[in-house]
Amino acid sequence: MRRRAGARPSAPRGARGPPADARANVLALELSEAAGKAALQGHAEEASQLFAKAHQGTTNLKVLRLAYEFYRARGDYSAAMDLADRMVAVAGRNAATSDAAAALESAGQISMRLGKLKQALGQFDRSLRICKAIGNREIEASCYTGIAGIRRLQGDLERAEDMQRQSLAIQKMMPNERALAIGFSHLGVILHARGVLRRVVAAMLV
């Protein structure tokens, strides 16, 4: 039997489209990218609504990461913490992977912002152990900086300085000048708190 002109060819018997989960992840990613564009254009409310739709129920780590960064930048730490916890769950709480290390480091950052220093320290420590096991130096440096921040807030400035110097030792071996500059600024804050102004200047000139 002839197919009428213009008619679409029928799908082969037994052929199926992408799984529902895959389609949902694609849609979530498209929504999150649209939200990111809206945020860059200054449309914060539109971006917030799009991100809310994008991350709802998704297990796509890229989508969760984009939404996390958006809420963190807005100062909505409750929403950012929820997304960080979901990233940890998706990446695997006991997994020795870069995704798991990054998720735990992100959770530590928000826990620290919320004043949950003991919880943050545990998250940074877990991430740090993973990083050392798999050789992820970038996240390892971030964890040392996070721990330095906690020790500074706890008033343990000597340990804070030690942790920040360990972070800087790694950052000096990496081709990221911006991260290195930020690392030195963190060290400067710690040294200033210790009342060692000359060392602040010396550290910036190294």
PDB file of N, CA and C in Angstrom, residues 31-116:
ATOM      1  N   LEU A  31      16.101  23.758  30.629  1.00  0.00           N
ATOM      2  CA  LEU A  31      15.525  24.771  31.514  1.00  0.00           C
ATOM      3  C   LEU A  31      16.608  25.473  32.330  1.00  0.00           C
ATOM      4  N   SER A  32      17.581  24.704  32.810  1.00  0.00           N
ATOM      5  CA  SER A  32      18.636  25.305  33.628  1.00  0.00           C
ATOM      6  C   SER A  32      19.517  26.230  32.801  1.00  0.00           C
ATOM      7  N   GLU A  33      19.758  25.861  31.545  1.00  0.00           N
ATOM      8  CA  GLU A  33      20.549  26.736  30.669  1.00  0.00           C
ATOM      9  C   GLU A  33      19.792  28.027  30.368  1.00  0.00           C
ATOM     10  N   ALA A  34      18.466  27.910  30.177  1.00  0.00           N
ATOM     11  CA  ALA A  34      17.645  29.109  29.968  1.00  0.00           C
ATOM     12  C   ALA A  34      17.650  29.979  31.223  1.00  0.00           C
ATOM     13  N   ALA A  35      17.630  29.327  32.384  1.00  0.00           N
ATOM     14  CA  ALA A  35      17.669  30.068  33.655  1.00  0.00           C
ATOM     15  C   ALA A  35      18.992  30.794  33.818  1.00  0.00           C
ATOM     16  N   GLY A  36      20.072  30.119  33.431  1.00  0.00           N
ATOM     17  CA  GLY A  36      21.388  30.745  33.515  1.00  0.00           C
ATOM     18  C   GLY A  36      21.474  31.986  32.645  1.00  0.00           C
ATOM     19  N   LYS A  37      20.913  31.916  31.452  1.00  0.00           N
ATOM     20  CA  LYS A  37      20.915  33.074  30.555  1.00  0.00           C
ATOM     21  C   LYS A  37      20.095  34.213  31.152  1.00  0.00           C
ATOM     22  N   ALA A  38      18.937  33.857  31.726  1.00  0.00           N
ATOM     23  CA  ALA A  38      18.095  34.879  32.341  1.00  0.00           C
ATOM     24  C   ALA A  38      18.819  35.559  33.498  1.00  0.00           C
ATOM     25  N   ALA A  39      19.555  34.768  34.282  1.00  0.00           N
ATOM     26  CA  ALA A  39      20.300  35.327  35.413  1.00  0.00           C
ATOM     27  C   ALA A  39      21.385  36.290  34.939  1.00  0.00           C
ATOM     28  N   LEU A  40      22.088  35.894  33.872  1.00  0.00           N
ATOM     29  CA  LEU A  40      23.150  36.752  33.333  1.00  0.00           C
ATOM     30  C   LEU A  40      22.592  38.067  32.793  1.00  0.00           C
ATOM     31  N   GLN A  41      21.350  38.024  32.325  1.00  0.00           N
ATOM     32  CA  GLN A  41      20.711  39.227  31.788  1.00  0.00           C
ATOM     33  C   GLN A  41      20.053  40.069  32.878  1.00  0.00           C
ATOM     34  N   GLY A  42      20.189  39.623  34.123  1.00  0.00           N
ATOM     35  CA  GLY A  42      19.641  40.384  35.236  1.00  0.00           C
ATOM     36  C   GLY A  42      18.192  40.084  35.570  1.00  0.00           C
ATOM     37  N   HIS A  43      17.617  39.049  34.973  1.00  0.00           N
ATOM     38  CA  HIS A  43      16.217  38.687  35.236  1.00  0.00           C
ATOM     39  C   HIS A  43      16.182  37.636  36.349  1.00  0.00           C
ATOM     40  N   ALA A  44      16.428  38.082  37.563  1.00  0.00           N
ATOM     41  CA  ALA A  44      16.594  37.160  38.686  1.00  0.00           C
ATOM     42  C   ALA A  44      15.343  36.346  38.983  1.00  0.00           C
ATOM     43  N   GLU A  45      14.180  36.974  38.946  1.00  0.00           N
ATOM     44  CA  GLU A  45      12.952  36.246  39.279  1.00  0.00           C
ATOM     45  C   GLU A  45      12.631  35.191  38.230  1.00  0.00           C
ATOM     46  N   GLU A  46      12.807  35.566  36.956  1.00  0.00           N
ATOM     47  CA  GLU A  46      12.584  34.600  35.883  1.00  0.00           C
ATOM     48  C   GLU A  46      13.552  33.423  36.025  1.00  0.00           C
ATOM     49  N   ALA A  47      14.819  33.740  36.331  1.00  0.00           N
ATOM     50  CA  ALA A  47      15.822  32.694  36.511  1.00  0.00           C
ATOM     51  C   ALA A  47      15.451  31.777  37.673  1.00  0.00           C
ATOM     52  N   SER A  48      14.971  32.370  38.758  1.00  0.00           N
ATOM     53  CA  SER A  48      14.593  31.595  39.934  1.00  0.00           C
ATOM     54  C   SER A  48      13.464  30.625  39.610  1.00  0.00           C
ATOM     55  N   GLN A  49      12.467  31.095  38.863  1.00  0.00           N
ATOM     56  CA  GLN A  49      11.342  30.235  38.493  1.00  0.00           C
ATOM     57  C   GLN A  49      11.785  29.105  37.566  1.00  0.00           C
ATOM     58  N   LEU A  50      12.681  29.422  36.624  1.00  0.00           N
ATOM     59  CA  LEU A  50      13.166  28.399  35.692  1.00  0.00           C
ATOM     60  C   LEU A  50      14.020  27.359  36.414  1.00  0.00           C
ATOM     61  N   PHE A  51      14.873  27.824  37.332  1.00  0.00           N
ATOM     62  CA  PHE A  51      15.702  26.884  38.080  1.00  0.00           C
ATOM     63  C   PHE A  51      14.833  25.976  38.956  1.00  0.00           C
ATOM     64  N   ALA A  52      13.778  26.544  39.541  1.00  0.00           N
ATOM     65  CA  ALA A  52      12.883  25.745  40.376  1.00  0.00           C
ATOM     66  C   ALA A  52      12.263  24.609  39.568  1.00  0.00           C
ATOM     67  N   LYS A  53      11.873  24.903  38.328  1.00  0.00           N
ATOM     68  CA  LYS A  53      11.325  23.867  37.456  1.00  0.00           C
ATOM     69  C   LYS A  53      12.403  22.875  37.028  1.00  0.00           C
ATOM     70  N   ALA A  54      13.593  23.410  36.746  1.00  0.00           N
ATOM     71  CA  ALA A  54      14.668  22.579  36.207  1.00  0.00           C
ATOM     72  C   ALA A  54      15.143  21.522  37.200  1.00  0.00           C
ATOM     73  N   HIS A  55      15.324  21.913  38.461  1.00  0.00           N
ATOM     74  CA  HIS A  55      15.931  20.963  39.398  1.00  0.00           C
ATOM     75  C   HIS A  55      14.920  20.074  40.107  1.00  0.00           C
ATOM     76  N   GLN A  56      13.647  20.340  39.936  1.00  0.00           N
ATOM     77  CA  GLN A  56      12.628  19.549  40.630  1.00  0.00           C
ATOM     78  C   GLN A  56      12.668  18.094  40.153  1.00  0.00           C
ATOM     79  N   GLY A  57      13.052  17.216  41.046  1.00  0.00           N
ATOM     80  CA  GLY A  57      13.035  15.788  40.749  1.00  0.00           C
ATOM     81  C   GLY A  57      14.167  15.281  39.875  1.00  0.00           C
ATOM     82  N   THR A  58      15.076  16.156  39.418  1.00  0.00           N
ATOM     83  CA  THR A  58      16.127  15.702  38.514  1.00  0.00           C
ATOM     84  C   THR A  58      17.286  15.051  39.272  1.00  0.00           C
ATOM     85  N   THR A  59      17.985  14.164  38.576  1.00  0.00           N
ATOM     86  CA  THR A  59      19.205  13.575  39.125  1.00  0.00           C
ATOM     87  C   THR A  59      20.408  13.974  38.270  1.00  0.00           C
ATOM     88  N   ASN A  60      20.220  14.979  37.417  1.00  0.00           N
ATOM     89  CA  ASN A  60      21.294  15.463  36.557  1.00  0.00           C
ATOM     90  C   ASN A  60      22.201  16.380  37.374  1.00  0.00           C
ATOM     91  N   LEU A  61      23.439  15.952  37.588  1.00  0.00           N
ATOM     92  CA  LEU A  61      24.352  16.718  38.447  1.00  0.00           C
ATOM     93  C   LEU A  61      24.668  18.098  37.887  1.00  0.00           C
ATOM     94  N   LYS A  62      24.717  18.230  36.566  1.00  0.00           N
ATOM     95  CA  LYS A  62      24.999  19.543  35.978  1.00  0.00           C
ATOM     96  C   LYS A  62      23.874  20.513  36.285  1.00  0.00           C
ATOM     97  N   VAL A  63      22.636  20.049  36.194  1.00  0.00           N
ATOM     98  CA  VAL A  63      21.473  20.889  36.509  1.00  0.00           C
ATOM     99  C   VAL A  63      21.501  21.290  37.986  1.00  0.00           C
ATOM    100  N   LEU A  64      21.748  20.316  38.860  1.00  0.00           N
ATOM    101  CA  LEU A  64      21.797  20.597  40.290  1.00  0.00           C
ATOM    102  C   LEU A  64      22.918  21.583  40.621  1.00  0.00           C
ATOM    103  N   ARG A  65      24.060  21.440  39.931  1.00  0.00           N
ATOM    104  CA  ARG A  65      25.188  22.340  40.159  1.00  0.00           C
ATOM    105  C   ARG A  65      24.856  23.769  39.744  1.00  0.00           C
ATOM    106  N   LEU A  66      24.238  23.926  38.562  1.00  0.00           N
ATOM    107  CA  LEU A  66      23.874  25.263  38.077  1.00  0.00           C
ATOM    108  C   LEU A  66      22.885  25.936  39.025  1.00  0.00           C
ATOM    109  N   ALA A  67      21.894  25.162  39.485  1.00  0.00           N
ATOM    110  CA  ALA A  67      20.908  25.720  40.411  1.00  0.00           C
ATOM    111  C   ALA A  67      21.565  26.074  41.750  1.00  0.00           C
ATOM    112  N   TYR A  68      22.457  25.208  42.220  1.00  0.00           N
ATOM    113  CA  TYR A  68      23.182  25.462  43.474  1.00  0.00           C
ATOM    114  C   TYR A  68      23.955  26.777  43.398  1.00  0.00           C
ATOM    115  N   GLU A  69      24.690  26.954  42.307  1.00  0.00           N
ATOM    116  CA  GLU A  69      25.494  28.176  42.156  1.00  0.00           C
ATOM    117  C   GLU A  69      24.607  29.418  42.111  1.00  0.00           C
ATOM    118  N   PHE A  70      23.453  29.290  41.469  1.00  0.00           N
ATOM    119  CA  PHE A  70      22.525  30.432  41.382  1.00  0.00           C
ATOM    120  C   PHE A  70      22.026  30.823  42.770  1.00  0.00           C
ATOM    121  N   TYR A  71      21.530  29.841  43.526  1.00  0.00           N
ATOM    122  CA  TYR A  71      20.974  30.147  44.848  1.00  0.00           C
ATOM    123  C   TYR A  71      22.065  30.602  45.821  1.00  0.00           C
ATOM    124  N   ARG A  72      23.249  30.045  45.679  1.00  0.00           N
ATOM    125  CA  ARG A  72      24.357  30.472  46.533  1.00  0.00           C
ATOM    126  C   ARG A  72      24.709  31.934  46.257  1.00  0.00           C
ATOM    127  N   ALA A  73      24.761  32.298  44.978  1.00  0.00           N
ATOM    128  CA  ALA A  73      25.082  33.682  44.609  1.00  0.00           C
ATOM    129  C   ALA A  73      24.010  34.654  45.100  1.00  0.00           C
ATOM    130  N   ARG A  74      22.766  34.199  45.139  1.00  0.00           N
ATOM    131  CA  ARG A  74      21.667  35.057  45.624  1.00  0.00           C
ATOM    132  C   ARG A  74      21.628  35.160  47.137  1.00  0.00           C
ATOM    133  N   GLY A  75      22.386  34.303  47.802  1.00  0.00           N
ATOM    134  CA  GLY A  75      22.360  34.308  49.261  1.00  0.00           C
ATOM    135  C   GLY A  75      21.235  33.474  49.840  1.00  0.00           C
ATOM    136  N   ASP A  76      20.590  32.649  49.004  1.00  0.00           N
ATOM    137  CA  ASP A  76      19.535  31.758  49.470  1.00  0.00           C
ATOM    138  C   ASP A  76      20.195  30.444  49.889  1.00  0.00           C
ATOM    139  N   TYR A  77      20.796  30.447  51.092  1.00  0.00           N
ATOM    140  CA  TYR A  77      21.606  29.320  51.521  1.00  0.00           C
ATOM    141  C   TYR A  77      20.779  28.092  51.877  1.00  0.00           C
ATOM    142  N   SER A  78      19.528  28.300  52.247  1.00  0.00           N
ATOM    143  CA  SER A  78      18.655  27.163  52.530  1.00  0.00           C
ATOM    144  C   SER A  78      18.418  26.344  51.261  1.00  0.00           C
ATOM    145  N   ALA A  79      18.098  27.044  50.160  1.00  0.00           N
ATOM    146  CA  ALA A  79      17.891  26.354  48.888  1.00  0.00           C
ATOM    147  C   ALA A  79      19.193  25.744  48.388  1.00  0.00           C
ATOM    148  N   ALA A  80      20.308  26.466  48.557  1.00  0.00           N
ATOM    149  CA  ALA A  80      21.609  25.957  48.123  1.00  0.00           C
ATOM    150  C   ALA A  80      21.993  24.704  48.907  1.00  0.00           C
ATOM    151  N   MET A  81      21.656  24.673  50.210  1.00  0.00           N
ATOM    152  CA  MET A  81      21.971  23.511  51.030  1.00  0.00           C
ATOM    153  C   MET A  81      21.178  22.294  50.583  1.00  0.00           C
ATOM    154  N   ASP A  82      19.913  22.528  50.249  1.00  0.00           N
ATOM    155  CA  ASP A  82      19.080  21.433  49.749  1.00  0.00           C
ATOM    156  C   ASP A  82      19.674  20.836  48.479  1.00  0.00           C
ATOM    157  N   LEU A  83      20.138  21.691  47.588  1.00  0.00           N
ATOM    158  CA  LEU A  83      20.718  21.227  46.329  1.00  0.00           C
ATOM    159  C   LEU A  83      22.059  20.537  46.562  1.00  0.00           C
ATOM    160  N   ALA A  84      22.845  21.047  47.491  1.00  0.00           N
ATOM    161  CA  ALA A  84      24.121  20.403  47.808  1.00  0.00           C
ATOM    162  C   ALA A  84      23.889  19.001  48.358  1.00  0.00           C
ATOM    163  N   ASP A  85      22.907  18.857  49.247  1.00  0.00           N
ATOM    164  CA  ASP A  85      22.581  17.539  49.791  1.00  0.00           C
ATOM    165  C   ASP A  85      22.136  16.585  48.689  1.00  0.00           C
ATOM    166  N   ARG A  86      21.371  17.095  47.745  1.00  0.00           N
ATOM    167  CA  ARG A  86      20.930  16.256  46.627  1.00  0.00           C
ATOM    168  C   ARG A  86      22.104  15.859  45.740  1.00  0.00           C
ATOM    169  N   MET A  87      23.055  16.773  45.540  1.00  0.00           N
ATOM    170  CA  MET A  87      24.244  16.429  44.757  1.00  0.00           C
ATOM    171  C   MET A  87      25.038  15.316  45.439  1.00  0.00           C
ATOM    172  N   VAL A  88      25.148  15.400  46.761  1.00  0.00           N
ATOM    173  CA  VAL A  88      25.858  14.360  47.507  1.00  0.00           C
ATOM    174  C   VAL A  88      25.153  13.020  47.334  1.00  0.00           C
ATOM    175  N   ALA A  89      23.829  13.031  47.436  1.00  0.00           N
ATOM    176  CA  ALA A  89      23.060  11.792  47.307  1.00  0.00           C
ATOM    177  C   ALA A  89      23.191  11.194  45.908  1.00  0.00           C
ATOM    178  N   VAL A  90      23.123  12.042  44.887  1.00  0.00           N
ATOM    179  CA  VAL A  90      23.211  11.560  43.501  1.00  0.00           C
ATOM    180  C   VAL A  90      24.617  11.051  43.194  1.00  0.00           C
ATOM    181  N   ALA A  91      25.633  11.790  43.649  1.00  0.00           N
ATOM    182  CA  ALA A  91      27.019  11.401  43.374  1.00  0.00           C
ATOM    183  C   ALA A  91      27.408  10.142  44.136  1.00  0.00           C
ATOM    184  N   GLY A  92      26.741   9.914  45.272  1.00  0.00           N
ATOM    185  CA  GLY A  92      27.051   8.742  46.088  1.00  0.00           C
ATOM    186  C   GLY A  92      27.780   9.149  47.351  1.00  0.00           C
ATOM    187  N   ARG A  93      27.136   8.947  48.496  1.00  0.00           N
ATOM    188  CA  ARG A  93      27.723   9.414  49.752  1.00  0.00           C
ATOM    189  C   ARG A  93      29.060   8.740  50.069  1.00  0.00           C
ATOM    190  N   ASN A  94      29.234   7.530  49.590  1.00  0.00           N
ATOM    191  CA  ASN A  94      30.474   6.802  49.878  1.00  0.00           C
ATOM    192  C   ASN A  94      31.317   6.568  48.631  1.00  0.00           C
ATOM    193  N   ALA A  95      30.996   7.284  47.560  1.00  0.00           N
ATOM    194  CA  ALA A  95      31.723   7.100  46.302  1.00  0.00           C
ATOM    195  C   ALA A  95      33.061   7.839  46.330  1.00  0.00           C
ATOM    196  N   ALA A  96      34.070   7.234  45.743  1.00  0.00           N
ATOM    197  CA  ALA A  96      35.387   7.873  45.643  1.00  0.00           C
ATOM    198  C   ALA A  96      35.532   8.443  44.239  1.00  0.00           C
ATOM    199  N   THR A  97      34.782   9.527  43.959  1.00  0.00           N
ATOM    200  CA  THR A  97      34.784  10.153  42.644  1.00  0.00           C
ATOM    201  C   THR A  97      34.897  11.666  42.786  1.00  0.00           C
ATOM    202  N   SER A  98      35.271  12.319  41.695  1.00  0.00           N
ATOM    203  CA  SER A  98      35.349  13.785  41.705  1.00  0.00           C
ATOM    204  C   SER A  98      33.981  14.405  41.941  1.00  0.00           C
ATOM    205  N   ASP A  99      32.930  13.785  41.403  1.00  0.00           N
ATOM    206  CA  ASP A  99      31.572  14.308  41.615  1.00  0.00           C
ATOM    207  C   ASP A  99      31.217  14.296  43.097  1.00  0.00           C
ATOM    208  N   ALA A 100      31.538  13.201  43.783  1.00  0.00           N
ATOM    209  CA  ALA A 100      31.244  13.104  45.209  1.00  0.00           C
ATOM    210  C   ALA A 100      32.064  14.116  46.003  1.00  0.00           C
ATOM    211  N   ALA A 101      33.340  14.257  45.647  1.00  0.00           N
ATOM    212  CA  ALA A 101      34.207  15.223  46.342  1.00  0.00           C
ATOM    213  C   ALA A 101      33.699  16.642  46.150  1.00  0.00           C
ATOM    214  N   ALA A 102      33.292  16.978  44.922  1.00  0.00           N
ATOM    215  CA  ALA A 102      32.795  18.327  44.631  1.00  0.00           C
ATOM    216  C   ALA A 102      31.503  18.601  45.380  1.00  0.00           C
ATOM    217  N   ALA A 103      30.624  17.601  45.439  1.00  0.00           N
ATOM    218  CA  ALA A 103      29.343  17.776  46.134  1.00  0.00           C
ATOM    219  C   ALA A 103      29.559  18.006  47.626  1.00  0.00           C
ATOM    220  N   LEU A 104      30.450  17.230  48.231  1.00  0.00           N
ATOM    221  CA  LEU A 104      30.736  17.394  49.659  1.00  0.00           C
ATOM    222  C   LEU A 104      31.392  18.744  49.945  1.00  0.00           C
ATOM    223  N   GLU A 105      32.300  19.173  49.056  1.00  0.00           N
ATOM    224  CA  GLU A 105      32.938  20.482  49.234  1.00  0.00           C
ATOM    225  C   GLU A 105      31.896  21.594  49.159  1.00  0.00           C
ATOM    226  N   SER A 106      30.953  21.467  48.222  1.00  0.00           N
ATOM    227  CA  SER A 106      29.878  22.468  48.095  1.00  0.00           C
ATOM    228  C   SER A 106      29.004  22.486  49.337  1.00  0.00           C
ATOM    229  N   ALA A 107      28.677  21.297  49.843  1.00  0.00           N
ATOM    230  CA  ALA A 107      27.874  21.218  51.068  1.00  0.00           C
ATOM    231  C   ALA A 107      28.611  21.866  52.230  1.00  0.00           C
ATOM    232  N   GLY A 108      29.929  21.658  52.298  1.00  0.00           N
ATOM    233  CA  GLY A 108      30.716  22.269  53.364  1.00  0.00           C
ATOM    234  C   GLY A 108      30.692  23.780  53.308  1.00  0.00           C
ATOM    235  N   GLN A 109      30.758  24.325  52.089  1.00  0.00           N
ATOM    236  CA  GLN A 109      30.724  25.785  51.932  1.00  0.00           C
ATOM    237  C   GLN A 109      29.434  26.374  52.489  1.00  0.00           C
ATOM    238  N   ILE A 110      28.310  25.727  52.182  1.00  0.00           N
ATOM    239  CA  ILE A 110      27.019  26.262  52.647  1.00  0.00           C
ATOM    240  C   ILE A 110      26.825  26.030  54.142  1.00  0.00           C
ATOM    241  N   SER A 111      27.242  24.859  54.629  1.00  0.00           N
ATOM    242  CA  SER A 111      27.146  24.604  56.073  1.00  0.00           C
ATOM    243  C   SER A 111      27.910  25.679  56.848  1.00  0.00           C
ATOM    244  N   MET A 112      29.082  26.054  56.334  1.00  0.00           N
ATOM    245  CA  MET A 112      29.874  27.089  56.989  1.00  0.00           C
ATOM    246  C   MET A 112      29.132  28.423  56.967  1.00  0.00           C
ATOM    247  N   ARG A 113      28.506  28.747  55.828  1.00  0.00           N
ATOM    248  CA  ARG A 113      27.729  29.992  55.728  1.00  0.00           C
ATOM    249  C   ARG A 113      26.583  30.014  56.730  1.00  0.00           C
ATOM    250  N   LEU A 114      26.015  28.842  56.993  1.00  0.00           N
ATOM    251  CA  LEU A 114      24.880  28.743  57.916  1.00  0.00           C
ATOM    252  C   LEU A 114      25.332  28.641  59.373  1.00  0.00           C
ATOM    253  N   GLY A 115      26.653  28.685  59.604  1.00  0.00           N
ATOM    254  CA  GLY A 115      27.166  28.629  60.962  1.00  0.00           C
ATOM    255  C   GLY A 115      27.268  27.227  61.538  1.00  0.00           C
ATOM    256  N   LYS A 116      27.078  26.204  60.696  1.00  0.00           N
ATOM    257  CA  LYS A 116      27.167  24.809  61.147  1.00  0.00           C
ATOM    258  C   LYS A 116      28.605  24.332  60.944  1.00  0.00           C
TER     259      LYS A 116
END
